[in-house]
XYZ file of C-alpha atoms in Angstrom:
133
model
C -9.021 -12.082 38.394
C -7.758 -12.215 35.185
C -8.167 -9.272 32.444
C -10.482 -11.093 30.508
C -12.817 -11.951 33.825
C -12.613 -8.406 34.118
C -14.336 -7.447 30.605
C -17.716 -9.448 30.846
C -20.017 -6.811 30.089
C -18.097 -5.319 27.109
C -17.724 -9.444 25.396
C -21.471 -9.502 25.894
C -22.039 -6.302 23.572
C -18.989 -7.323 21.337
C -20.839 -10.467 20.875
C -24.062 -8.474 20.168
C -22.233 -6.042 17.986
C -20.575 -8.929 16.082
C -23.760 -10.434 15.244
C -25.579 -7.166 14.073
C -22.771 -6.344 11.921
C -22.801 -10.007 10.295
C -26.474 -9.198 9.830
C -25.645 -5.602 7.857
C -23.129 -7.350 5.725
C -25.603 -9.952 4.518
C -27.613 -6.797 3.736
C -25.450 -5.373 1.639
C -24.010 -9.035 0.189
C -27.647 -9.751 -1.046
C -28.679 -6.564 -2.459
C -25.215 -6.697 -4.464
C -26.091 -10.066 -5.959
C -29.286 -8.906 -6.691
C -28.326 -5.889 -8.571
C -25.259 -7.241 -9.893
C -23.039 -4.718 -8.879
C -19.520 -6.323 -7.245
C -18.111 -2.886 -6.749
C -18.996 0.778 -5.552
C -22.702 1.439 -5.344
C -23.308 1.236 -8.881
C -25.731 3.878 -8.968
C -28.175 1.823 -7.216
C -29.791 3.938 -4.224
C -30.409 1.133 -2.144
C -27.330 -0.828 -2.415
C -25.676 2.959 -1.565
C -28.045 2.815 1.676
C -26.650 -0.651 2.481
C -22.999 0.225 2.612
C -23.456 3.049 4.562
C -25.261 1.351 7.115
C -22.707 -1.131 7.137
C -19.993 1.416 7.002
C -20.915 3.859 9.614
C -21.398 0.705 12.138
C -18.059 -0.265 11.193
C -16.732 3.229 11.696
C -17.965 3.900 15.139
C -18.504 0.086 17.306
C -14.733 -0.321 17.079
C -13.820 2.444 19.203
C -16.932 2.796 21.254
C -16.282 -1.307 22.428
C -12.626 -0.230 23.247
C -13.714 2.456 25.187
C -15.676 -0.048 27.335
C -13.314 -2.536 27.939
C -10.768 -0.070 29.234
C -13.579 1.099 31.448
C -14.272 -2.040 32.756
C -10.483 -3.037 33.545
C -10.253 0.144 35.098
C -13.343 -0.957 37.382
C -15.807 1.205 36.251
C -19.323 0.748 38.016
C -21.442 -2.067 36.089
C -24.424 0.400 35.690
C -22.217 2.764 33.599
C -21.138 -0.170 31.757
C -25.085 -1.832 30.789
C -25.834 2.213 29.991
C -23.079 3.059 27.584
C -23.869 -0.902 25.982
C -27.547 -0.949 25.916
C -26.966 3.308 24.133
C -24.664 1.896 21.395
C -26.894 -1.063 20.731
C -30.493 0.649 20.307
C -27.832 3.657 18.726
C -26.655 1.557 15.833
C -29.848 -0.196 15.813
C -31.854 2.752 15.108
C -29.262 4.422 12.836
C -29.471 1.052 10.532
C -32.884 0.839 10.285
C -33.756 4.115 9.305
C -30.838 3.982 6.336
C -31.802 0.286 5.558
C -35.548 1.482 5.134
C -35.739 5.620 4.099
C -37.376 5.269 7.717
C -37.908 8.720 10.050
C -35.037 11.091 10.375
C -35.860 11.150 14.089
C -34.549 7.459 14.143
C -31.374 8.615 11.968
C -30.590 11.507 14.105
C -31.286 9.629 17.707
C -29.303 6.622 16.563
C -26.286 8.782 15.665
C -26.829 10.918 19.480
C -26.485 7.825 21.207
C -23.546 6.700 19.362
C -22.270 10.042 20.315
C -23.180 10.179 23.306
C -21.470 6.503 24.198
C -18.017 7.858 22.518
C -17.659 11.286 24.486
C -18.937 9.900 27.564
C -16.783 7.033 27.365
C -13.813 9.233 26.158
C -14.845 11.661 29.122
C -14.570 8.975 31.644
C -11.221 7.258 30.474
C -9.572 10.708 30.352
C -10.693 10.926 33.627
C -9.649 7.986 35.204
C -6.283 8.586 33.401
C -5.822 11.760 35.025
C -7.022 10.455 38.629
C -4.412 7.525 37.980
């Protein structure tokens, strides 16, 4: 098996990643031609909502998808895998939408656990494994 047979859960949720962030930089590529602003927020309140939801997806997927694929090389069980995937998905989904749309705080803050909770439980486990070699 090759290391790339070995990482078929994390490509799925790369893939998925992928295409939400394409979706989140359209976001923030329309509301930019629509306020005419090419750099910085420009004051605009929404636009600043955009980037942010663009930028803290960018600031914590990276990582989090890392985590996963040295997981899964290292053999972790699927079931950990599909957990710590389907928590950064719905995570970032829910973070998004509540910036994108002044939405609930509960949506904000439970987006932003799950991220969390994907990165130290991911970073748990790989420190682990390290240690039990």
């Amino acid at each position: 098996m090759t290391a790339i047979d070995a990482i078929q859960l994390t490509m799925l949720f790369a893939g998925l990643c992928a295409l939400l962030q394409c979706g989140l930089t359209v976001l923030v590529i329309v509301r930019r031609v629509q306020v005419r602003v090419t750099l910085t927020d420009g004051g605009d309140k929404p636009l600043l909502r955009h980037i942010r939801a663009h930028g803290n997806f960018t600031e914590t997927v990276p990582i989090a998808l890392i985590l996963m694929a040295l997981l899964e090389l290292r053999g972790l069980q699927p079931t950990w895998l599909w957990a710590l995937g389907i928590c950064l998905i719905l995570g970032r989904a829910l973070h998004a939408t509540s910036l994108l749309t002044n939405g609930a705080m509960w949506s904000r803050l439970a987006g932003m656990v799950l991220t969390l909770m994907v990165l130290s439980v991911g970073g748990a486990l790989c420190i682990g494994l390290f240690w039990r070699g």
